[in-house]
XYZ file of C-alpha atoms in Angstrom:
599
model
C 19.201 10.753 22.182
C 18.743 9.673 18.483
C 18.207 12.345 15.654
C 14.817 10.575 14.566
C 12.027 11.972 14.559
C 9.458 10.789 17.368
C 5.446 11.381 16.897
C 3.784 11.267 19.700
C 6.757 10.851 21.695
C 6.863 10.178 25.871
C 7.318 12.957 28.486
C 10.729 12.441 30.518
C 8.549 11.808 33.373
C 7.071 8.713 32.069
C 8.563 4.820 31.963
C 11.515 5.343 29.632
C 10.990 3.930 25.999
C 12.550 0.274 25.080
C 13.914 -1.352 21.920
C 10.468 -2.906 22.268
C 8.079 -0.285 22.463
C 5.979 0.806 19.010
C 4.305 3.991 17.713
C 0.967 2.452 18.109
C 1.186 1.667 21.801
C -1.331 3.944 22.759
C -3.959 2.605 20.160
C -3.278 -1.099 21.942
C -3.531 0.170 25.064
C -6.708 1.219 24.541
C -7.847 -2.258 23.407
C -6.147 -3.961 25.900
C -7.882 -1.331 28.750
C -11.262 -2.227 27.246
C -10.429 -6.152 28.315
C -9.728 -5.202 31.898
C -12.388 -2.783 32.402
C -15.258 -4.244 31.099
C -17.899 -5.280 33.406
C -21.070 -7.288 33.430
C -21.680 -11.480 32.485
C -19.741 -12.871 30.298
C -22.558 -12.463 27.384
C -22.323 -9.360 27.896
C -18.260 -8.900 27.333
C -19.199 -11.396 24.529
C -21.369 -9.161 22.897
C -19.282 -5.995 23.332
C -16.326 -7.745 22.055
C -17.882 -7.165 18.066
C -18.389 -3.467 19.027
C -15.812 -1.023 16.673
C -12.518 -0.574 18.488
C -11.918 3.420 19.344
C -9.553 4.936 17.016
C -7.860 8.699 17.295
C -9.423 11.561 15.582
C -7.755 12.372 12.418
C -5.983 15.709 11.240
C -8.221 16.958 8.257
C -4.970 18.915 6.964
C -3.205 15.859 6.245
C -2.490 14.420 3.091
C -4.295 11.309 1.726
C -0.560 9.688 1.835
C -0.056 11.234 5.689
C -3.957 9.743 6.542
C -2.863 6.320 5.315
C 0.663 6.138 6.882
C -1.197 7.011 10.256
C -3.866 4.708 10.068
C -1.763 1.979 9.427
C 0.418 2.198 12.432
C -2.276 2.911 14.690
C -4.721 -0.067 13.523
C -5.998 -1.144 16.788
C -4.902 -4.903 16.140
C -4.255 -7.125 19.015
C -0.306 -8.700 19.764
C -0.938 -11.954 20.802
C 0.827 -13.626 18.524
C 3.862 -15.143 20.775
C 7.396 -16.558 19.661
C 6.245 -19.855 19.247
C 3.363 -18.655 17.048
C 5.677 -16.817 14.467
C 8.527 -19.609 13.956
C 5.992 -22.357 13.292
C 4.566 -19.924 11.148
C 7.571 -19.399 9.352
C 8.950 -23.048 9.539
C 4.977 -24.208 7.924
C 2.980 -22.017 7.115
C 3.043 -21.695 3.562
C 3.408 -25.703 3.466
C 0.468 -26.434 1.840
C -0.969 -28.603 -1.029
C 1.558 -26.892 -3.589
C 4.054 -28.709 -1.800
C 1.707 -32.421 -1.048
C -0.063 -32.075 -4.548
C 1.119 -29.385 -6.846
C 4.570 -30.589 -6.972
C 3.155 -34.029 -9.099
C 2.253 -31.093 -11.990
C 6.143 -29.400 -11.513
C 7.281 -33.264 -11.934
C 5.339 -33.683 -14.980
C 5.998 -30.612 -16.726
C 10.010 -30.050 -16.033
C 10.968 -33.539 -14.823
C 12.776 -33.913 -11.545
C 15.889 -31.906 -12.337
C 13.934 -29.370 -13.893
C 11.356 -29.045 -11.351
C 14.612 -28.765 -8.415
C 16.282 -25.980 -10.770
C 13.242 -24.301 -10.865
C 12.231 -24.352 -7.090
C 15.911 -23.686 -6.033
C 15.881 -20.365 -7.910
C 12.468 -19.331 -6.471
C 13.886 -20.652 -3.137
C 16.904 -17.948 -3.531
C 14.224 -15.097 -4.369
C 12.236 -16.367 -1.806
C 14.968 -15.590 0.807
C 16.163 -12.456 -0.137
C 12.566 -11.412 -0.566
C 12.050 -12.657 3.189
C 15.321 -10.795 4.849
C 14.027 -7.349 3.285
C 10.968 -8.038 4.571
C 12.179 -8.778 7.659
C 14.461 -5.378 7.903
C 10.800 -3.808 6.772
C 8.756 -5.182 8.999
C 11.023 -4.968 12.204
C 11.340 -1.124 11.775
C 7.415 -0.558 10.320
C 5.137 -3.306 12.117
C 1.928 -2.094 10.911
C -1.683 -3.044 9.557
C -1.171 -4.475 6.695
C 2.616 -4.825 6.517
C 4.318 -4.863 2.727
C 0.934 -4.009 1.146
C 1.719 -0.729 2.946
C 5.351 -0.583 2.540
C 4.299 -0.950 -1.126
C 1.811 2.139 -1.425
C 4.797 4.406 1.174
C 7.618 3.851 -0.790
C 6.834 3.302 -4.473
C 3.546 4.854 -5.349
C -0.363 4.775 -5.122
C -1.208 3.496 -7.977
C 1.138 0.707 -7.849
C 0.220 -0.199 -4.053
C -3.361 -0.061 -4.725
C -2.742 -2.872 -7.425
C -0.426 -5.008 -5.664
C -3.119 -4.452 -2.219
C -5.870 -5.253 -4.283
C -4.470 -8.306 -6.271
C -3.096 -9.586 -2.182
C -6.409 -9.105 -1.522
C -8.106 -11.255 -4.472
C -5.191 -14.116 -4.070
C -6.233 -15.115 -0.487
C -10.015 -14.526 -1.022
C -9.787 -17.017 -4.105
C -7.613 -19.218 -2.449
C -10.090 -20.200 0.142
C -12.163 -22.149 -1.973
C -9.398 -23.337 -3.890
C -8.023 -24.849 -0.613
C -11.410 -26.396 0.475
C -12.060 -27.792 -2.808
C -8.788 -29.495 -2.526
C -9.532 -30.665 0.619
C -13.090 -32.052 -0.445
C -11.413 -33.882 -3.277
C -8.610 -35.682 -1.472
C -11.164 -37.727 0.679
C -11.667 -39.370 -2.688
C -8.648 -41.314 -2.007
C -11.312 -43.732 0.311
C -13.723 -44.105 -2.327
C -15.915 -41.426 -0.564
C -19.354 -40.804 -2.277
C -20.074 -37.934 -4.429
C -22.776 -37.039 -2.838
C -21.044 -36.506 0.424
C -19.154 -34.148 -0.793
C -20.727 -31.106 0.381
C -20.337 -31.913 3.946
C -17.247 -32.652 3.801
C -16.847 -28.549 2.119
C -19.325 -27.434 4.693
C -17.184 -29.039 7.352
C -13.664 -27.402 6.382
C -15.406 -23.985 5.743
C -16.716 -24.160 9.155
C -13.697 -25.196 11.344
C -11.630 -22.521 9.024
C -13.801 -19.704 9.965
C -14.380 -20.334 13.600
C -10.737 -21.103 14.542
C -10.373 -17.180 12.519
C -12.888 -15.730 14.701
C -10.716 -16.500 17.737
C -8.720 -13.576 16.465
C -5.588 -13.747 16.109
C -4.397 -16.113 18.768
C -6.928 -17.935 17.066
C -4.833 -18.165 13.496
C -1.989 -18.458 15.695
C -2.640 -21.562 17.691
C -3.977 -22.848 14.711
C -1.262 -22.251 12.877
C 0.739 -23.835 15.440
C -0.785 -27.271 15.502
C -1.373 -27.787 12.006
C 2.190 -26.300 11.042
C 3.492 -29.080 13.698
C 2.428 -31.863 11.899
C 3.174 -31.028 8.063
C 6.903 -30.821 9.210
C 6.288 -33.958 11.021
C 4.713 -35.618 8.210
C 7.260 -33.912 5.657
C 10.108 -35.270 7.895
C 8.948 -38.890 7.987
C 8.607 -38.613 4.442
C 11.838 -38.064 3.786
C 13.811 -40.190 6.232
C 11.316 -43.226 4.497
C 12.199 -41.780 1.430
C 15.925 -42.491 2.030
C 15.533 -45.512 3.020
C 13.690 -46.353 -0.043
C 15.800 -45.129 -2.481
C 18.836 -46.449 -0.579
C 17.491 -50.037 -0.736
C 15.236 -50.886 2.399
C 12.515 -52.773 0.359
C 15.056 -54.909 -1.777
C 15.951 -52.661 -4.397
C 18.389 -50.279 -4.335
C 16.841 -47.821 -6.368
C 19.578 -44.766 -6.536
C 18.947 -42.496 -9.703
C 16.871 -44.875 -11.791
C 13.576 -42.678 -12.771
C 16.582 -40.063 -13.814
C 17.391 -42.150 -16.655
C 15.945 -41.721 -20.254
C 13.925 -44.958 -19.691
C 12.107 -42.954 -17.676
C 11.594 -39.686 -19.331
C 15.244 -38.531 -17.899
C 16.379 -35.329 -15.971
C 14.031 -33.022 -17.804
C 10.709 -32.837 -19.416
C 10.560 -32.712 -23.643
C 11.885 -33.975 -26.273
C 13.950 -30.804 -27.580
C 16.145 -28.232 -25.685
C 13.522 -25.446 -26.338
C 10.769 -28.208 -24.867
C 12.957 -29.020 -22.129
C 13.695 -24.966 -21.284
C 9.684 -24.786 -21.351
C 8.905 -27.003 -19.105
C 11.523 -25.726 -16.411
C 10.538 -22.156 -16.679
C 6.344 -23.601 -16.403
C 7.231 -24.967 -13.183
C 7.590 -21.264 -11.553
C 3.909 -21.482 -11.676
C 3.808 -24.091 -9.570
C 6.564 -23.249 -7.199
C 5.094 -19.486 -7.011
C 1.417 -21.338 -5.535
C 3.433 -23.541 -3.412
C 5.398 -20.860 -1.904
C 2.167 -18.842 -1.389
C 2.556 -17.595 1.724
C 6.342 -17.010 2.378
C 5.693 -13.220 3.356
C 2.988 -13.793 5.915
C 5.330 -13.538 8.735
C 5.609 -9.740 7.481
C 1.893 -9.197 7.477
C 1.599 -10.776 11.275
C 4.067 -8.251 12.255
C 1.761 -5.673 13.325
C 0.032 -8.607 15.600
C 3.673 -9.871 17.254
C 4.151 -9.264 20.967
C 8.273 -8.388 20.117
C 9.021 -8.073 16.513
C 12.500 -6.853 17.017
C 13.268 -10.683 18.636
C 10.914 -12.671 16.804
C 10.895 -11.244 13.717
C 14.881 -12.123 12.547
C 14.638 -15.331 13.812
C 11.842 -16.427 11.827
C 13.072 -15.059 8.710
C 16.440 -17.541 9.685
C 13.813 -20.166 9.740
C 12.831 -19.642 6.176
C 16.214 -21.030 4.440
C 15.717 -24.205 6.496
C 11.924 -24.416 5.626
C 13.006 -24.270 1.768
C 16.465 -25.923 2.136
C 14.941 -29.011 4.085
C 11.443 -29.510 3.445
C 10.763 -28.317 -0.090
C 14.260 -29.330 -2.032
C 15.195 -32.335 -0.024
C 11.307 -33.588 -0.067
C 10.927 -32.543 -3.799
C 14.744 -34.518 -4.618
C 13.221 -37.544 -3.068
C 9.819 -37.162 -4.847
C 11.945 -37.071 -8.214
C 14.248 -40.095 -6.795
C 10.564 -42.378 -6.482
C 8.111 -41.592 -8.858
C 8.749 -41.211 -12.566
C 7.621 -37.892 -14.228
C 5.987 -40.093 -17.036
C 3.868 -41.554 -14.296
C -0.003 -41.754 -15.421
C -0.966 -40.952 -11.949
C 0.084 -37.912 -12.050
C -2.023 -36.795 -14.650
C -4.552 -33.854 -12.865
C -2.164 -33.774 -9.931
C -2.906 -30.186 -9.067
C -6.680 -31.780 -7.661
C -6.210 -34.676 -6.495
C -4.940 -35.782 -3.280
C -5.231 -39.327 -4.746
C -2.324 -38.132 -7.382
C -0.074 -36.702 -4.876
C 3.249 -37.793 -5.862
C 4.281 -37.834 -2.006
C 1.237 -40.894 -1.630
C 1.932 -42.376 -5.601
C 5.885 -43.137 -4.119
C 5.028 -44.702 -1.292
C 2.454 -47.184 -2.812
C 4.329 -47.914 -5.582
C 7.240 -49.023 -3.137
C 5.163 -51.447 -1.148
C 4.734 -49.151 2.182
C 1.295 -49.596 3.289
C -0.862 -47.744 5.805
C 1.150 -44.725 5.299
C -0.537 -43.081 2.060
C -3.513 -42.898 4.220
C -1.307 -40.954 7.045
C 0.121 -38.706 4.309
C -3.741 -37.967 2.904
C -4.673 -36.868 6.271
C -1.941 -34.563 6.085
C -2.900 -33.648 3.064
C -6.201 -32.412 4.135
C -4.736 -30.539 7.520
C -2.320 -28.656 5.051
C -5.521 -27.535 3.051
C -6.749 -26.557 6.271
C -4.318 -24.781 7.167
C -3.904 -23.144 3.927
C -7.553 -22.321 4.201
C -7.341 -20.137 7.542
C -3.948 -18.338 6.517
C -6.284 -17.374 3.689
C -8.660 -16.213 5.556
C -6.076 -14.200 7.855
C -4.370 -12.861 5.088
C -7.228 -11.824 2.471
C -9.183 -10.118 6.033
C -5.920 -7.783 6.953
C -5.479 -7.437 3.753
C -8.029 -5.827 3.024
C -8.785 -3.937 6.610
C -5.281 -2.188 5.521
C -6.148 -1.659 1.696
C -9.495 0.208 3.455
C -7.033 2.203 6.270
C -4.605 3.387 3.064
C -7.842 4.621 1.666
C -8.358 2.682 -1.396
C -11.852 1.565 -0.545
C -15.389 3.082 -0.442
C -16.108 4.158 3.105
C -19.711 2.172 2.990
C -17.879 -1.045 2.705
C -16.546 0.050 6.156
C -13.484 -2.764 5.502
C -11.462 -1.280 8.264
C -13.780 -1.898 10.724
C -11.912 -3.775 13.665
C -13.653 -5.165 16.286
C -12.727 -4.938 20.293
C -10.932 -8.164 19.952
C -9.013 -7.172 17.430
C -10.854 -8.712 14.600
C -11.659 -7.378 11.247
C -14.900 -8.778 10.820
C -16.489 -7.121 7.710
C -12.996 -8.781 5.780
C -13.183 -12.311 7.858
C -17.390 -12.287 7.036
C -16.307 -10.961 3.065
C -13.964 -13.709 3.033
C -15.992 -16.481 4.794
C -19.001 -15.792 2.351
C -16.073 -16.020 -0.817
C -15.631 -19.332 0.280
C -18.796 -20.729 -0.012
C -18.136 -21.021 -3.485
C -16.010 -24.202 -2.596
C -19.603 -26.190 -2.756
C -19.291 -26.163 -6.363
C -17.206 -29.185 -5.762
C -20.168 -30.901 -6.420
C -20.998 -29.936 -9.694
C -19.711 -31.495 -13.012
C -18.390 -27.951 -13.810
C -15.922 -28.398 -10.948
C -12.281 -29.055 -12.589
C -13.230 -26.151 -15.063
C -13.765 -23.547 -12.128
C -10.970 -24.948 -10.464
C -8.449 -24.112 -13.209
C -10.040 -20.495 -13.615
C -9.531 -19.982 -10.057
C -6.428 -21.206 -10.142
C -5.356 -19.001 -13.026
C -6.690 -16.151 -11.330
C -4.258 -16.409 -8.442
C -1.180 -18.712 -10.354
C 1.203 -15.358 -10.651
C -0.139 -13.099 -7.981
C 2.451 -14.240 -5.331
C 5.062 -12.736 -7.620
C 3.393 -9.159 -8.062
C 3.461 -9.214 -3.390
C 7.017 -10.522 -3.927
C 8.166 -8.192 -6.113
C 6.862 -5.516 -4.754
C 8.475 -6.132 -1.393
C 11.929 -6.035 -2.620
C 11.334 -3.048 -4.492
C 9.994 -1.343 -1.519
C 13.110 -2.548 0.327
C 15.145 -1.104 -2.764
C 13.258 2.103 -2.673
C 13.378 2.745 1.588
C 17.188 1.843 1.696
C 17.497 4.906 -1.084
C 15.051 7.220 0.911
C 17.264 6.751 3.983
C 20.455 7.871 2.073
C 18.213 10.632 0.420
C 17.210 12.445 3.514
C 20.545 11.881 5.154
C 19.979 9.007 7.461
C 22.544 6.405 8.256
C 21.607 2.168 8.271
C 22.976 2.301 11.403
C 19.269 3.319 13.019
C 18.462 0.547 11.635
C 17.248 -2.293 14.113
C 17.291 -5.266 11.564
C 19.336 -5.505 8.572
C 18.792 -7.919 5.988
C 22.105 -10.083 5.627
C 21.219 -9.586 1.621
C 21.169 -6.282 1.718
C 19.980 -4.430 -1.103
C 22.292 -6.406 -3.711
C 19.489 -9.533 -2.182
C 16.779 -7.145 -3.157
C 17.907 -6.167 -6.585
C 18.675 -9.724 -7.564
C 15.143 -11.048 -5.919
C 13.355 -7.942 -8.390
C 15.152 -8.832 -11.579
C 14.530 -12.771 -11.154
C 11.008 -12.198 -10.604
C 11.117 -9.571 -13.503
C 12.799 -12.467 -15.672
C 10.251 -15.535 -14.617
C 7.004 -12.574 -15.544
C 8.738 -12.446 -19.705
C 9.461 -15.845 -19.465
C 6.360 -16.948 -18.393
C 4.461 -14.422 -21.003
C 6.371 -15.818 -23.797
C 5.200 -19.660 -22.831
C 1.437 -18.217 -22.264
C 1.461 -17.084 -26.557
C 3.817 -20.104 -27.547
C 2.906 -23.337 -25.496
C 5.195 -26.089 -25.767
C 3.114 -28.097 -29.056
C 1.419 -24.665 -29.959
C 1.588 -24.977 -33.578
C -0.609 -28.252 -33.370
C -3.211 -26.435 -31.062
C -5.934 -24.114 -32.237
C -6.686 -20.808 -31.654
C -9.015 -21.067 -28.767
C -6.852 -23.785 -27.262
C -3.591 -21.192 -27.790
C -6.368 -18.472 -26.365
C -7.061 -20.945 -23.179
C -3.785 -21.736 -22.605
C -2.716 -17.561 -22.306
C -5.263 -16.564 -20.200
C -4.856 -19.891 -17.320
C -1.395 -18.968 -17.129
C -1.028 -15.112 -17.332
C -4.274 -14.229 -16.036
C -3.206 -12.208 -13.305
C -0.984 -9.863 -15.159
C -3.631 -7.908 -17.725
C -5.980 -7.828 -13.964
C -3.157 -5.812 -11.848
C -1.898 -3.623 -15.311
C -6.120 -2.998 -15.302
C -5.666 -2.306 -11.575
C -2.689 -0.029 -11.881
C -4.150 2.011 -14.919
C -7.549 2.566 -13.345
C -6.157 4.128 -10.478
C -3.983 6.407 -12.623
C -6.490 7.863 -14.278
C -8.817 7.836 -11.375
C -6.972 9.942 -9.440
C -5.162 11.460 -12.122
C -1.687 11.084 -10.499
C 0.497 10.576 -13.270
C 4.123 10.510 -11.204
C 5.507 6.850 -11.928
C 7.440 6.948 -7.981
C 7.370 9.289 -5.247
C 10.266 11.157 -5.188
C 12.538 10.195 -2.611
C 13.000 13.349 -0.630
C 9.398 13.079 0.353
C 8.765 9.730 1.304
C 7.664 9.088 4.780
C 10.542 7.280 6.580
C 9.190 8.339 9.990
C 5.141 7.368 10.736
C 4.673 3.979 12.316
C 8.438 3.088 13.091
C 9.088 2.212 16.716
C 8.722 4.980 19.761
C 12.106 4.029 21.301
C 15.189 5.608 22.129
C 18.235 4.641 19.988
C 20.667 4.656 22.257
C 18.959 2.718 25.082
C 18.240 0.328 21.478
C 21.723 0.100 21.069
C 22.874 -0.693 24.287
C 20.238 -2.933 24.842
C 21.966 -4.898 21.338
C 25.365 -4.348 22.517
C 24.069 -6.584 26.081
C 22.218 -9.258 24.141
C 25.663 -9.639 22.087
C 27.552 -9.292 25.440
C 24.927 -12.182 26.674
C 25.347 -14.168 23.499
C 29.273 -14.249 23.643
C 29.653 -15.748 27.089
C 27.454 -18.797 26.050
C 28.859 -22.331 24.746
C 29.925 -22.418 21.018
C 27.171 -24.736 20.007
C 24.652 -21.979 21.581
C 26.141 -19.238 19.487
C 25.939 -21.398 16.058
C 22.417 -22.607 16.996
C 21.733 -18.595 17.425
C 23.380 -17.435 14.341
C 21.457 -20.564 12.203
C 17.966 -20.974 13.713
């Protein structure tokens, strides 16, 4: 029997415990037991369903740190979210206009050697950031996923920032996505004035596919996921045909050359380092969404199986869809292009739809501007799913005001008061019909342009911080179930990159590339659009300091919780259980094992 400590653990006379059994069974039982008991008409069950899911009576002795760790691995969440669900998650899910539209702006500003330097180093953050959370997630799989591993491991203060700013990135991003989305129809010379129901339209199919629960998201997720790669794929193979010469021309490096602006934006090497490190901006929106497999943990029928293999899947999301896609965007469309002018609003501006017309391929611009609005869809309900756990979790960690009652989890496993707190946030999205549009578009966009690095850093400094806490209190790696091929080296280097791009990316905010021709309020305009988000989670961080008057910087590592939430399971039926699979995995063909150790 394994040395760790079990809560709540089974009597010897019950089922023995699995490598896939969690410590907040008994809470999902009692969900699950509400869908086979209930009785009556179906309106009845309907009605029922948005009653408040039961949850356990809490110890009044416990600390507000013990109260939170609890509460998050007994959320009474539902795990329908299947295989299938989680890898096209993985594979598309943060696929989304940063990649169909918001790569025209990384052209523009670092040229197309810049803007692959600067997306292959956020790539290699990305995926360290994604094994750790992985490792995390596979051993913790509860409510709210790294926005709690954040608060356990490091400190209140700093989780309650990171939680809330998570929480304010998806909630603006909703109507960022559906303003997108109501824009791109432009590209057929839609009217105005139509506008609005084309916003009322995506708001509504986003929130009723999220009030499917879960399964909802996930099947969602599924289909739309299905056709971005689809639609990313088809792009490239016509994208090497292009460049290789299928229309005539053989067109080979061409908009690389100075005649074209060359490999990099600017004039000057200062200019040119500028506009590669302004481009994390971009490449932090687009990858928006790389740790959502982490948050769907706690909603994952098997997370020890499913888990690992989507985090494989997220070197070949970045390897083939964002650098070969974004090498052949580079390869077609020159960064001096004047269509690309406003490309972070336009879906008429996408650089994917500008290299296709300018090559003579008709038909499919129109195909790729459909897309374009299903990945703004999509975007749209993984905001929605995100910003509503979010917040249900930042409410069960106990960061919230009781009255706002955000951890309030319906029978089916929805959190409603989020998804309705969300849902309403997005309504500002109709303002894509007023002439103040691009101007609240940009503020929204500042608001949320840096945030994915505060979640990303975070994570691998929770990984950093649990890896030390295991050593600490004398536990091995070797109860571990997952661990991330990085390690904590991946960690370390993901946390100092991240580190670098936030001092980079303050120095370009005061000193603009041209700054000493712009005035004041331009220099002032230009600061607060692209470091917004920092002063808001320092003001975060602070306030809760001094709110609570806990002045400790981390928690010491003797007496962080490395116990609540991880799975109820025996390790050495776990290990013999992994010792079979291997067993399994050795007999098979050669091509089976490198499919397994890749995909």
């Amino acid at each position: 029997m394994s040395d760790i400590e079990f809560k709540n653990y089974k009597s010897a006379t019950t089922t023995t415990a699995t490598a896939d059994d969690y410590s907040s069974e008994n809470n999902y039982q009692q969900s699950q037991e509400y869908e086979t008991s209930v009785s009556g008409g179906k309106w009845e069950n309907f009605k029922d369903s948005f009653k408040r899911a039961d949850r356990e009576e809490e110890d009044p002795n416990l600390t507000a740190l013990e109260r939170a760790a609890i509460r998050t691995a007994k959320a009474p969440l539902k795990r329908k979210l299947k295989s299938r669900h989680l890898q096209m998650i993985a594979i598309g899910g943060a696929i989304g206009t940063g990649l169909f539209v918001g790569s025209g702006t990384a052209l523009r500003k670092g040229g197309p050697l810049g803007m692959l330097i600067a997306y292959f180093i956020s790539s290699s953050f990305i995926l360290c950031m994604n094994f750790a959370l992985g490792e995390l997630a596979v051993e913790f799989p509860v409510s709210g996923g790294f926005t709690t591993y954040v608060t356990r491991f490091i400190d209140e203060s700093f989780g309650f920032a990171v939680n809330l700013n998570y929480c304010m990135l998806w909630t603006i991003g909703l109507p960022l996505e559906i303003v997108a989305a109501s824009i791109t129809v432009d590209y057929w010379d839609t009217p105005t004035k139509y506008r609005d129901a084309f916003v009322a339209l995506f708001w509504l199919v986003i929130v009723l596919i999220n009030l499917f629960g879960v399964k909802g998201y996930g099947e969602g997720e599924f289909f739309f996921s299905i056709i971005k790669v689809a639609c990313i794929l088809g792009f490239i193979i016509c994208g090497i045909a292009l460049v290789c010469g299928a229309r005539g021309e053989y067109i080979g490096g061409k908009y690389w050359g100075s005649k074209y602006g060359g490999v990099f934006h600017g004039d000057s090497a200062g200019a040119q380092f500028k506009g590669v490190m302004s481009v994390f901006i971009s490449a932090a929106f687009a990858f928006s969404g790389a740790e959502m497999v982490g948050l769907a943990a706690a909603e994952t029928a098997n997370p020890r199986k499913t888990l690992p293999k989507a985090c494989k899947q997220v070197f070949w999301r970045i390897a083939l869809f964002y650098i070969v896609s974004l090498t052949m965007i580079g390869l077609l469309v020159s960064q001096n292009d004047s269509r690309l002018i406003g490309a972070s609003s336009s879906g008429a501006t996408s650089p994917m739809v500008i290299a296709l017309k300018s090559h003579g391929i008709k038909g499919l611009p129109s195909v790729v501007n459909v897309v374009i609005c299903i990945a703004a869809l999509s975007v749209g309900n993984t905001c929605v799913y995100g910003a509503s756990r979010a917040m249900c979790a930042f409410a069960e960690q106990g960061y919230s005001p009781k009255w706002m009652k955000l951890d309030y989890v319906d029978r089916n496993g929805r959190p409603l008061v989020g998804i309705t707190i969300v849902s309403t946030f997005g309504l500002i999205s109709f303002i894509a019909a007023s002439d103040k549009e691009v101007e609240v578009f940009n503020w929204l966009y500042a608001l949320c342009g840096l945030s994915a690095l505060f979640t990303w850093g975070g994570i691998c400094f929770a990984h950093i911080r649990f890896r030390a806490a295991l050593a600490a209190q004398g536990r091995s790696t070797d109860e571990l179930t997952y661990k991330a091929p990085t390690g904590v080296i991946g960690s370390c280097y993901g946390f100092i990159v991240i580190f670098f791009v936030f001092v980079v990316q303050f120095w370009i905010a005061i000193w603009p590339t041209g700054y000493k021709e712009m005035t004041a309020n331009e220099i002032a305009t230009n600061f607060f659009e692209t470091y917004l988000s920092f002063p808001i989670v320092a003001l975060f961080y602070i306030s809760h300091k001094i709110y609570t008057r806990n002045w400790k910087f981390l928690i010491p590592l003797s007496e962080i919780d490395i116990v609540t939430g991880r799975r109820e399971t025996d390790l050495v039926q776990l290990k013999a259980d992994i010792a079979l699979e291997k067993a399994q995995l050795k007999a098979k063909p050669l091509y089976y094992r490198l499919w397994d150790f890749f995909c």
